[in-house]
Amino acid sequence: MSYLAKKLLYGLLVLVGVVIVVFFLFQGFGDPARLVLGQAGDSATIQNIRKELALDQPKWKQFVLYLNDVSPVAVHSAADIEKKQLKGFFVGGENKLGIKLPYLRRSYQTKKDVGEVLLEALPGTMVLALAAMCIATVIGILLGILAAVKQNTWLDTSSVFASVLGISAPSFFMGIVLAYLFGFVFSQYTGLHMTGSLYNIDPFTGKDLQLKNLVLPAITLGIRPLAIITQLTRSSMLDVLDQDYIRTAYAKGLQKKTVIFRHALRNALNPVITAITGWFAELLAGAFFVEYIFGWKGIGKVTVDALEKLDFPVVMGSVLLTATFFIMVNILADLLYGMVDPRVRVK
């Protein structure tokens, strides 16, 4: 428990650092009051908006107010709680101490709560990242095992060559190639489209599930982690297969399949778990261009659209949400080590 508490504390400190960087990074990119009102706003209305957004305050005070908004433990006035529609548990008089959901402020363009905007898009990104990671994990581990068991054969050489190509190819390039070939040139045979989301909205039937739209973006996003998992599994398996206990297992008459999957693979999985968990967090952040290319509705597409419109609260909220996922996934990876490999002991 002390180890977990220490990791959570480190994660909290990282998040504070991210909040500081995000806040000061987006200072000076245009006038937020003008971005809210557009070019038609008069000076009196702009001054009211600046006062409402606390833009008339010193920068340090603006930062304290932003930190208070995004923090899960904060102090807010009763009027603030009602105005911002904060969700949580509050105690106190006029100024209340509360445990709440982080308030990421409101979109300049749609005036919707940024948290709601991101939560609407989050399932799409999660489904895409999970599908890509499943493809990469299953195929990557199997190819890595095959390359290790068939070392120095054409199977081994082909696996290594394919993995090098996969690592070298950027996701946005592979996305364009796959979209053009399988979503346009051969679409009559594949039945796939260049763009599309998980659901199509039909005015009569409502949401219509379109799993086929997941195929191309998931493959595109999974190519690079697949290549890395293949190489890691191969090298780790080669190290393990040279150990004395593997030779002992063969000497006892165990079947080759049992030795490889029950004894060798389990002890070779630690670096692979690191890659899988690390890449899952990476995919949540790296899906931006893939979602944009395939028109997949997720956090990435929402963020790119917000950048085009200079809707900075949405971009800032997206960065904070992505950083939170990175931290949570890394903590999960550390906890999984001990479960997979009994040699690992957390003190």
mmCIF file of C-alpha atoms in Angstrom:
data_model
loop_
_atom_site.group_PDB
_atom_site.id
_atom_site.type_symbol
_atom_site.label_atom_id
_atom_site.label_comp_id
_atom_site.label_asym_id
_atom_site.label_seq_id
_atom_site.Cartn_x
_atom_site.Cartn_y
_atom_site.Cartn_z
ATOM 1 C CA MET A 1 0.000 0.000 0.000
ATOM 2 C CA SER A 2 2.888 2.384 0.773
ATOM 3 C CA TYR A 3 4.309 1.687 -2.695
ATOM 4 C CA LEU A 4 0.954 2.475 -4.318
ATOM 5 C CA ALA A 5 0.604 5.655 -2.238
ATOM 6 C CA LYS A 6 4.092 6.756 -3.318
ATOM 7 C CA LYS A 7 3.266 6.160 -6.997
ATOM 8 C CA LEU A 8 0.009 8.091 -6.639
ATOM 9 C CA LEU A 9 1.883 10.978 -5.012
ATOM 10 C CA TYR A 10 4.423 11.035 -7.858
ATOM 11 C CA GLY A 11 1.562 10.943 -10.362
ATOM 12 C CA LEU A 12 -0.116 13.881 -8.609
ATOM 13 C CA LEU A 13 3.100 15.908 -8.759
ATOM 14 C CA VAL A 14 3.413 15.149 -12.485
ATOM 15 C CA LEU A 15 -0.179 16.314 -13.023
ATOM 16 C CA VAL A 16 0.537 19.570 -11.178
ATOM 17 C CA GLY A 17 3.510 20.099 -13.493
ATOM 18 C CA VAL A 18 1.303 19.413 -16.531
ATOM 19 C CA VAL A 19 -1.293 21.925 -15.278
ATOM 20 C CA ILE A 20 1.420 24.587 -14.918
ATOM 21 C CA VAL A 21 2.816 23.927 -18.400
ATOM 22 C CA VAL A 22 -0.635 23.794 -20.033
ATOM 23 C CA PHE A 23 -1.821 27.025 -18.403
ATOM 24 C CA PHE A 24 1.206 29.144 -19.259
ATOM 25 C CA LEU A 25 1.688 27.541 -22.696
ATOM 26 C CA PHE A 26 -1.668 28.820 -23.930
ATOM 27 C CA GLN A 27 -1.250 32.330 -22.533
ATOM 28 C CA GLY A 28 -0.906 34.962 -25.225
ATOM 29 C CA PHE A 29 -2.587 32.992 -28.051
ATOM 30 C CA GLY A 30 -5.197 35.594 -28.875
ATOM 31 C CA ASP A 31 -7.698 37.337 -26.622
ATOM 32 C CA PRO A 32 -10.076 34.746 -25.054
ATOM 33 C CA ALA A 33 -12.830 37.372 -24.763
ATOM 34 C CA ARG A 34 -12.573 38.082 -28.493
ATOM 35 C CA LEU A 35 -12.505 34.328 -29.233
ATOM 36 C CA VAL A 36 -15.714 33.897 -27.216
ATOM 37 C CA LEU A 37 -17.584 36.771 -28.854
ATOM 38 C CA GLY A 38 -16.045 36.774 -32.308
ATOM 39 C CA GLN A 39 -15.257 39.957 -34.212
ATOM 40 C CA ALA A 40 -18.720 41.462 -33.754
ATOM 41 C CA GLY A 41 -18.498 42.038 -29.984
ATOM 42 C CA ASP A 42 -18.482 45.653 -28.714
ATOM 43 C CA SER A 43 -15.920 46.887 -26.178
ATOM 44 C CA ALA A 44 -18.333 46.928 -23.213
ATOM 45 C CA THR A 45 -19.351 43.308 -23.780
ATOM 46 C CA ILE A 46 -15.710 42.288 -24.201
ATOM 47 C CA GLN A 47 -14.842 43.929 -20.867
ATOM 48 C CA ASN A 48 -17.689 42.011 -19.182
ATOM 49 C CA ILE A 49 -16.442 38.746 -20.658
ATOM 50 C CA ARG A 50 -12.894 39.513 -19.533
ATOM 51 C CA LYS A 51 -14.165 40.134 -16.010
ATOM 52 C CA GLU A 52 -16.253 36.939 -16.086
ATOM 53 C CA LEU A 53 -13.209 34.896 -17.207
ATOM 54 C CA ALA A 54 -10.972 36.674 -14.628
ATOM 55 C CA LEU A 55 -8.784 38.009 -17.441
ATOM 56 C CA ASP A 56 -8.584 41.358 -15.662
ATOM 57 C CA GLN A 57 -6.710 39.686 -12.794
ATOM 58 C CA PRO A 58 -2.913 39.240 -12.518
ATOM 59 C CA LYS A 59 -1.504 36.111 -14.172
ATOM 60 C CA TRP A 60 -0.669 34.442 -10.834
ATOM 61 C CA LYS A 61 -4.262 34.857 -9.665
ATOM 62 C CA GLN A 62 -5.610 33.526 -12.973
ATOM 63 C CA PHE A 63 -3.420 30.456 -12.483
ATOM 64 C CA VAL A 64 -4.631 29.939 -8.884
ATOM 65 C CA LEU A 65 -8.239 30.139 -10.080
ATOM 66 C CA TYR A 66 -7.532 27.645 -12.891
ATOM 67 C CA LEU A 67 -5.793 25.280 -10.479
ATOM 68 C CA ASN A 68 -8.783 25.560 -8.140
ATOM 69 C CA ASP A 69 -11.110 24.685 -11.020
ATOM 70 C CA VAL A 70 -9.227 21.593 -12.229
ATOM 71 C CA SER A 71 -8.339 20.303 -8.751
ATOM 72 C CA PRO A 72 -10.588 17.541 -7.329
ATOM 73 C CA VAL A 73 -10.295 19.170 -3.877
ATOM 74 C CA ALA A 74 -11.061 22.893 -3.953
ATOM 75 C CA VAL A 75 -12.831 25.851 -2.370
ATOM 76 C CA HIS A 76 -15.735 27.457 -4.256
ATOM 77 C CA SER A 77 -18.401 29.966 -3.384
ATOM 78 C CA ALA A 78 -22.048 28.897 -3.447
ATOM 79 C CA ALA A 79 -22.640 31.154 -6.459
ATOM 80 C CA ASP A 80 -19.644 29.600 -8.238
ATOM 81 C CA ILE A 81 -20.948 26.079 -7.626
ATOM 82 C CA GLU A 82 -24.329 26.949 -9.109
ATOM 83 C CA LYS A 83 -22.938 28.938 -12.015
ATOM 84 C CA LYS A 84 -20.367 26.323 -13.048
ATOM 85 C CA GLN A 85 -22.728 23.429 -12.182
ATOM 86 C CA LEU A 86 -19.985 21.685 -10.233
ATOM 87 C CA LYS A 87 -20.623 18.070 -9.325
ATOM 88 C CA GLY A 88 -19.339 16.781 -6.005
ATOM 89 C CA PHE A 89 -19.704 16.968 -2.222
ATOM 90 C CA PHE A 90 -19.367 20.400 -0.579
ATOM 91 C CA VAL A 91 -19.438 21.555 3.054
ATOM 92 C CA GLY A 92 -19.259 25.008 4.604
ATOM 93 C CA GLY A 93 -20.970 28.384 4.468
ATOM 94 C CA GLU A 94 -20.616 30.930 1.696
ATOM 95 C CA ASN A 95 -17.225 29.522 0.678
ATOM 96 C CA LYS A 96 -17.441 25.728 0.573
ATOM 97 C CA LEU A 97 -14.711 23.096 0.684
ATOM 98 C CA GLY A 98 -15.523 20.244 -1.629
ATOM 99 C CA ILE A 99 -14.468 17.048 -3.334
ATOM 100 C CA LYS A 100 -15.595 17.394 -6.923
ATOM 101 C CA LEU A 101 -15.128 16.415 -10.517
ATOM 102 C CA PRO A 102 -12.480 18.655 -12.114
ATOM 103 C CA TYR A 103 -14.016 21.644 -13.865
ATOM 104 C CA LEU A 104 -12.265 22.152 -17.207
ATOM 105 C CA ARG A 105 -14.241 25.321 -17.977
ATOM 106 C CA ARG A 106 -16.360 25.916 -21.071
ATOM 107 C CA SER A 107 -15.706 25.755 -24.781
ATOM 108 C CA TYR A 108 -15.293 29.140 -26.454
ATOM 109 C CA GLN A 109 -17.205 27.942 -29.520
ATOM 110 C CA THR A 110 -20.036 25.723 -28.271
ATOM 111 C CA LYS A 111 -20.277 27.119 -24.690
ATOM 112 C CA LYS A 112 -20.582 23.506 -23.502
ATOM 113 C CA ASP A 113 -18.721 22.192 -20.481
ATOM 114 C CA VAL A 114 -15.323 20.911 -21.701
ATOM 115 C CA GLY A 115 -15.592 17.862 -19.438
ATOM 116 C CA GLU A 116 -18.854 16.882 -21.146
ATOM 117 C CA VAL A 117 -17.352 17.456 -24.607
ATOM 118 C CA LEU A 118 -14.381 15.193 -23.828
ATOM 119 C CA LEU A 119 -16.481 12.517 -22.119
ATOM 120 C CA GLU A 120 -18.698 12.323 -25.208
ATOM 121 C CA ALA A 121 -15.617 11.723 -27.362
ATOM 122 C CA LEU A 122 -13.732 9.479 -24.895
ATOM 123 C CA PRO A 123 -15.564 6.187 -25.693
ATOM 124 C CA GLY A 124 -14.585 6.482 -29.363
ATOM 125 C CA THR A 125 -10.899 6.933 -28.524
ATOM 126 C CA MET A 126 -10.988 4.137 -25.914
ATOM 127 C CA VAL A 127 -12.588 1.688 -28.352
ATOM 128 C CA LEU A 128 -10.057 2.591 -31.054
ATOM 129 C CA ALA A 129 -7.048 2.326 -28.711
ATOM 130 C CA LEU A 130 -8.261 -0.989 -27.220
ATOM 131 C CA ALA A 131 -8.892 -2.485 -30.671
ATOM 132 C CA ALA A 132 -5.465 -1.355 -31.907
ATOM 133 C CA MET A 133 -3.751 -2.666 -28.770
ATOM 134 C CA CYS A 134 -5.529 -6.047 -29.002
ATOM 135 C CA ILE A 135 -4.409 -6.430 -32.628
ATOM 136 C CA ALA A 136 -0.854 -5.401 -31.740
ATOM 137 C CA THR A 137 -0.638 -7.600 -28.625
ATOM 138 C CA VAL A 138 -2.059 -10.836 -30.004
ATOM 139 C CA ILE A 139 -0.311 -10.736 -33.383
ATOM 140 C CA GLY A 140 2.896 -9.224 -31.971
ATOM 141 C CA ILE A 141 3.359 -11.851 -29.249
ATOM 142 C CA LEU A 142 2.571 -14.710 -31.624
ATOM 143 C CA LEU A 143 5.003 -13.382 -34.258
ATOM 144 C CA GLY A 144 7.663 -12.845 -31.593
ATOM 145 C CA ILE A 145 7.296 -16.398 -30.301
ATOM 146 C CA LEU A 146 7.395 -17.774 -33.845
ATOM 147 C CA ALA A 147 10.529 -15.763 -34.677
ATOM 148 C CA ALA A 148 12.287 -16.938 -31.488
ATOM 149 C CA VAL A 149 11.355 -20.601 -31.881
ATOM 150 C CA LYS A 150 12.279 -20.555 -35.591
ATOM 151 C CA GLN A 151 15.443 -18.498 -35.091
ATOM 152 C CA ASN A 152 17.630 -17.964 -38.176
ATOM 153 C CA THR A 153 14.963 -19.300 -40.544
ATOM 154 C CA TRP A 154 13.015 -17.376 -43.178
ATOM 155 C CA LEU A 155 10.148 -16.998 -40.690
ATOM 156 C CA ASP A 156 12.470 -15.245 -38.250
ATOM 157 C CA THR A 157 13.953 -13.009 -40.949
ATOM 158 C CA SER A 158 10.523 -12.101 -42.331
ATOM 159 C CA SER A 159 9.182 -11.206 -38.874
ATOM 160 C CA VAL A 160 12.162 -8.985 -38.092
ATOM 161 C CA PHE A 161 12.003 -7.292 -41.507
ATOM 162 C CA ALA A 162 8.263 -6.642 -41.197
ATOM 163 C CA SER A 163 8.679 -5.246 -37.676
ATOM 164 C CA VAL A 164 11.413 -2.843 -38.832
ATOM 165 C CA LEU A 165 9.104 -1.593 -41.584
ATOM 166 C CA GLY A 166 6.288 -1.190 -39.054
ATOM 167 C CA ILE A 167 8.459 0.863 -36.704
ATOM 168 C CA SER A 168 9.742 3.054 -39.535
ATOM 169 C CA ALA A 169 6.350 3.925 -41.014
ATOM 170 C CA PRO A 170 4.601 6.938 -39.368
ATOM 171 C CA SER A 171 0.960 6.373 -38.441
ATOM 172 C CA PHE A 172 -0.322 9.311 -40.493
ATOM 173 C CA PHE A 173 1.428 7.954 -43.619
ATOM 174 C CA MET A 174 0.105 4.413 -43.118
ATOM 175 C CA GLY A 175 -3.346 5.842 -42.436
ATOM 176 C CA ILE A 176 -3.408 7.670 -45.764
ATOM 177 C CA VAL A 177 -2.131 4.589 -47.642
ATOM 178 C CA LEU A 178 -4.602 2.172 -46.004
ATOM 179 C CA ALA A 179 -7.518 4.587 -46.391
ATOM 180 C CA TYR A 180 -6.778 5.067 -50.085
ATOM 181 C CA LEU A 181 -6.162 1.382 -50.908
ATOM 182 C CA PHE A 182 -8.797 -0.415 -48.806
ATOM 183 C CA GLY A 183 -11.303 2.395 -48.348
ATOM 184 C CA PHE A 184 -11.286 3.681 -51.924
ATOM 185 C CA VAL A 185 -9.473 1.575 -54.561
ATOM 186 C CA PHE A 186 -10.610 -1.850 -53.272
ATOM 187 C CA SER A 187 -13.668 -0.674 -51.313
ATOM 188 C CA GLN A 188 -16.038 -2.712 -53.498
ATOM 189 C CA TYR A 189 -14.224 -5.858 -52.310
ATOM 190 C CA THR A 190 -13.472 -4.869 -48.700
ATOM 191 C CA GLY A 191 -16.755 -3.080 -47.979
ATOM 192 C CA LEU A 192 -14.773 -0.474 -46.022
ATOM 193 C CA HIS A 193 -14.958 3.316 -46.222
ATOM 194 C CA MET A 194 -12.268 5.976 -46.046
ATOM 195 C CA THR A 195 -13.991 7.792 -43.179
ATOM 196 C CA GLY A 196 -16.591 6.965 -40.567
ATOM 197 C CA SER A 197 -17.193 6.673 -36.823
ATOM 198 C CA LEU A 198 -18.360 3.889 -34.555
ATOM 199 C CA TYR A 199 -21.948 5.101 -34.873
ATOM 200 C CA ASN A 200 -23.838 6.632 -37.766
ATOM 201 C CA ILE A 201 -26.699 8.861 -36.680
ATOM 202 C CA ASP A 202 -29.898 8.022 -38.538
ATOM 203 C CA PRO A 203 -32.814 10.469 -38.075
ATOM 204 C CA PHE A 204 -35.308 7.569 -38.002
ATOM 205 C CA THR A 205 -33.518 4.682 -36.279
ATOM 206 C CA GLY A 206 -31.101 6.675 -34.088
ATOM 207 C CA LYS A 207 -27.574 5.331 -33.587
ATOM 208 C CA ASP A 208 -26.455 2.654 -36.029
ATOM 209 C CA LEU A 209 -23.383 0.635 -34.948
ATOM 210 C CA GLN A 210 -20.710 0.500 -37.674
ATOM 211 C CA LEU A 211 -17.925 -1.819 -36.494
ATOM 212 C CA LYS A 212 -16.456 -2.016 -40.011
ATOM 213 C CA ASN A 213 -15.407 1.628 -39.662
ATOM 214 C CA LEU A 214 -13.131 0.513 -36.811
ATOM 215 C CA VAL A 215 -11.019 -1.837 -38.950
ATOM 216 C CA LEU A 216 -8.757 0.558 -40.856
ATOM 217 C CA PRO A 217 -8.015 3.070 -38.058
ATOM 218 C CA ALA A 218 -7.372 0.229 -35.566
ATOM 219 C CA ILE A 219 -4.914 -1.489 -37.927
ATOM 220 C CA THR A 220 -3.218 1.837 -38.695
ATOM 221 C CA LEU A 221 -2.853 2.699 -35.011
ATOM 222 C CA GLY A 222 -1.715 -0.824 -34.104
ATOM 223 C CA ILE A 223 1.087 -1.207 -36.665
ATOM 224 C CA ARG A 224 3.895 0.468 -34.700
ATOM 225 C CA PRO A 225 3.182 -1.158 -31.307
ATOM 226 C CA LEU A 226 2.760 -4.498 -33.105
ATOM 227 C CA ALA A 227 6.258 -4.161 -34.573
ATOM 228 C CA ILE A 228 7.812 -3.230 -31.221
ATOM 229 C CA ILE A 229 5.985 -6.014 -29.330
ATOM 230 C CA THR A 230 7.183 -8.517 -31.949
ATOM 231 C CA GLN A 231 10.828 -7.532 -31.493
ATOM 232 C CA LEU A 232 10.616 -7.375 -27.689
ATOM 233 C CA THR A 233 8.915 -10.767 -27.471
ATOM 234 C CA ARG A 234 11.490 -12.317 -29.810
ATOM 235 C CA SER A 235 14.537 -11.001 -27.932
ATOM 236 C CA SER A 236 13.060 -11.770 -24.515
ATOM 237 C CA MET A 237 12.056 -15.288 -25.578
ATOM 238 C CA LEU A 238 15.540 -15.972 -26.954
ATOM 239 C CA ASP A 239 17.041 -15.020 -23.582
ATOM 240 C CA VAL A 240 14.600 -17.212 -21.669
ATOM 241 C CA LEU A 241 14.919 -20.219 -23.976
ATOM 242 C CA ASP A 242 18.641 -20.387 -23.144
ATOM 243 C CA GLN A 243 17.986 -20.746 -19.391
ATOM 244 C CA ASP A 244 18.716 -23.956 -17.479
ATOM 245 C CA TYR A 245 15.140 -24.433 -16.272
ATOM 246 C CA ILE A 246 13.927 -24.593 -19.882
ATOM 247 C CA ARG A 247 16.376 -27.397 -20.622
ATOM 248 C CA THR A 248 15.232 -29.098 -17.405
ATOM 249 C CA ALA A 249 11.607 -28.853 -18.524
ATOM 250 C CA TYR A 250 12.470 -30.496 -21.841
ATOM 251 C CA ALA A 251 14.470 -33.188 -19.997
ATOM 252 C CA LYS A 252 11.385 -34.008 -17.911
ATOM 253 C CA GLY A 253 9.537 -34.843 -21.113
ATOM 254 C CA LEU A 254 7.191 -31.848 -21.233
ATOM 255 C CA GLN A 255 5.677 -31.021 -24.599
ATOM 256 C CA LYS A 256 7.268 -28.185 -26.550
ATOM 257 C CA LYS A 257 4.019 -26.190 -26.521
ATOM 258 C CA THR A 258 3.807 -26.475 -22.722
ATOM 259 C CA VAL A 259 7.429 -25.380 -22.239
ATOM 260 C CA ILE A 260 7.051 -22.376 -24.549
ATOM 261 C CA PHE A 261 3.710 -21.051 -23.340
ATOM 262 C CA ARG A 262 3.711 -22.035 -19.638
ATOM 263 C CA HIS A 263 7.374 -21.663 -18.710
ATOM 264 C CA ALA A 264 9.201 -19.518 -21.262
ATOM 265 C CA LEU A 265 6.532 -16.997 -22.277
ATOM 266 C CA ARG A 266 5.451 -16.108 -18.750
ATOM 267 C CA ASN A 267 9.001 -15.243 -17.716
ATOM 268 C CA ALA A 268 9.567 -13.304 -20.940
ATOM 269 C CA LEU A 269 6.535 -11.067 -20.595
ATOM 270 C CA ASN A 270 7.865 -8.280 -18.327
ATOM 271 C CA PRO A 271 9.392 -6.092 -21.067
ATOM 272 C CA VAL A 272 6.374 -6.884 -23.242
ATOM 273 C CA ILE A 273 3.993 -5.665 -20.512
ATOM 274 C CA THR A 274 6.015 -2.462 -20.326
ATOM 275 C CA ALA A 275 5.552 -2.003 -24.063
ATOM 276 C CA ILE A 276 1.849 -2.884 -24.003
ATOM 277 C CA THR A 277 0.919 -0.563 -21.136
ATOM 278 C CA GLY A 278 3.182 2.221 -22.347
ATOM 279 C CA TRP A 279 1.857 1.991 -25.875
ATOM 280 C CA PHE A 280 -1.759 1.900 -24.725
ATOM 281 C CA ALA A 281 -1.261 5.278 -23.071
ATOM 282 C CA GLU A 282 0.633 6.401 -26.177
ATOM 283 C CA LEU A 283 -2.235 5.313 -28.422
ATOM 284 C CA LEU A 284 -4.734 7.347 -26.412
ATOM 285 C CA ALA A 285 -2.600 10.408 -27.113
ATOM 286 C CA GLY A 286 -1.325 9.409 -30.554
ATOM 287 C CA ALA A 287 -4.742 8.693 -32.033
ATOM 288 C CA PHE A 288 -5.119 12.401 -32.912
ATOM 289 C CA PHE A 289 -3.974 12.236 -36.546
ATOM 290 C CA VAL A 290 -5.419 8.769 -37.162
ATOM 291 C CA GLU A 291 -8.840 9.911 -35.925
ATOM 292 C CA TYR A 292 -8.599 13.017 -38.080
ATOM 293 C CA ILE A 293 -7.604 11.071 -41.214
ATOM 294 C CA PHE A 294 -10.418 8.526 -40.864
ATOM 295 C CA GLY A 295 -13.020 10.967 -39.539
ATOM 296 C CA TRP A 296 -13.282 8.886 -36.359
ATOM 297 C CA LYS A 297 -15.118 10.747 -33.606
ATOM 298 C CA GLY A 298 -12.824 10.716 -30.573
ATOM 299 C CA ILE A 299 -10.769 12.984 -28.354
ATOM 300 C CA GLY A 300 -8.125 13.353 -31.067
ATOM 301 C CA LYS A 301 -10.530 14.674 -33.688
ATOM 302 C CA VAL A 302 -12.248 16.921 -31.146
ATOM 303 C CA THR A 303 -8.865 18.354 -30.125
ATOM 304 C CA VAL A 304 -7.670 18.961 -33.695
ATOM 305 C CA ASP A 305 -10.992 20.657 -34.527
ATOM 306 C CA ALA A 306 -10.636 22.793 -31.383
ATOM 307 C CA LEU A 307 -7.100 23.814 -32.383
ATOM 308 C CA GLU A 308 -8.348 24.907 -35.795
ATOM 309 C CA LYS A 309 -10.948 27.124 -34.090
ATOM 310 C CA LEU A 310 -8.550 28.311 -31.326
ATOM 311 C CA ASP A 311 -10.867 26.737 -28.744
ATOM 312 C CA PHE A 312 -8.146 26.505 -26.090
ATOM 313 C CA PRO A 313 -10.201 25.237 -23.093
ATOM 314 C CA VAL A 314 -10.981 22.067 -25.065
ATOM 315 C CA VAL A 315 -7.308 21.632 -26.029
ATOM 316 C CA MET A 316 -6.128 22.227 -22.447
ATOM 317 C CA GLY A 317 -8.687 19.786 -21.062
ATOM 318 C CA SER A 318 -7.659 17.177 -23.623
ATOM 319 C CA VAL A 319 -3.989 17.480 -22.609
ATOM 320 C CA LEU A 320 -4.852 17.096 -18.913
ATOM 321 C CA LEU A 321 -7.073 14.078 -19.586
ATOM 322 C CA THR A 322 -4.371 12.408 -21.686
ATOM 323 C CA ALA A 323 -1.729 13.043 -19.010
ATOM 324 C CA THR A 324 -4.013 11.481 -16.396
ATOM 325 C CA PHE A 325 -4.352 8.347 -18.525
ATOM 326 C CA PHE A 326 -0.580 8.132 -18.943
ATOM 327 C CA ILE A 327 -0.081 8.212 -15.181
ATOM 328 C CA MET A 328 -2.842 5.690 -14.423
ATOM 329 C CA VAL A 329 -1.605 3.236 -17.060
ATOM 330 C CA ASN A 330 1.988 3.439 -15.818
ATOM 331 C CA ILE A 331 0.884 2.744 -12.234
ATOM 332 C CA LEU A 332 -1.148 -0.219 -13.496
ATOM 333 C CA ALA A 333 1.906 -1.533 -15.355
ATOM 334 C CA ASP A 334 4.004 -1.483 -12.179
ATOM 335 C CA LEU A 335 1.330 -3.434 -10.313
ATOM 336 C CA LEU A 336 1.026 -6.010 -13.114
ATOM 337 C CA TYR A 337 4.727 -6.918 -12.971
ATOM 338 C CA GLY A 338 4.401 -8.770 -9.688
ATOM 339 C CA MET A 339 1.299 -10.620 -10.876
ATOM 340 C CA VAL A 340 2.902 -11.897 -14.078
ATOM 341 C CA ASP A 341 6.442 -12.588 -12.851
ATOM 342 C CA PRO A 342 6.793 -14.029 -9.288
ATOM 343 C CA ARG A 343 10.448 -12.964 -9.285
ATOM 344 C CA VAL A 344 9.379 -9.360 -9.005
ATOM 345 C CA ARG A 345 8.801 -8.282 -5.419
ATOM 346 C CA VAL A 346 7.584 -4.818 -4.524
ATOM 347 C CA LYS A 347 8.951 -3.702 -1.169
#
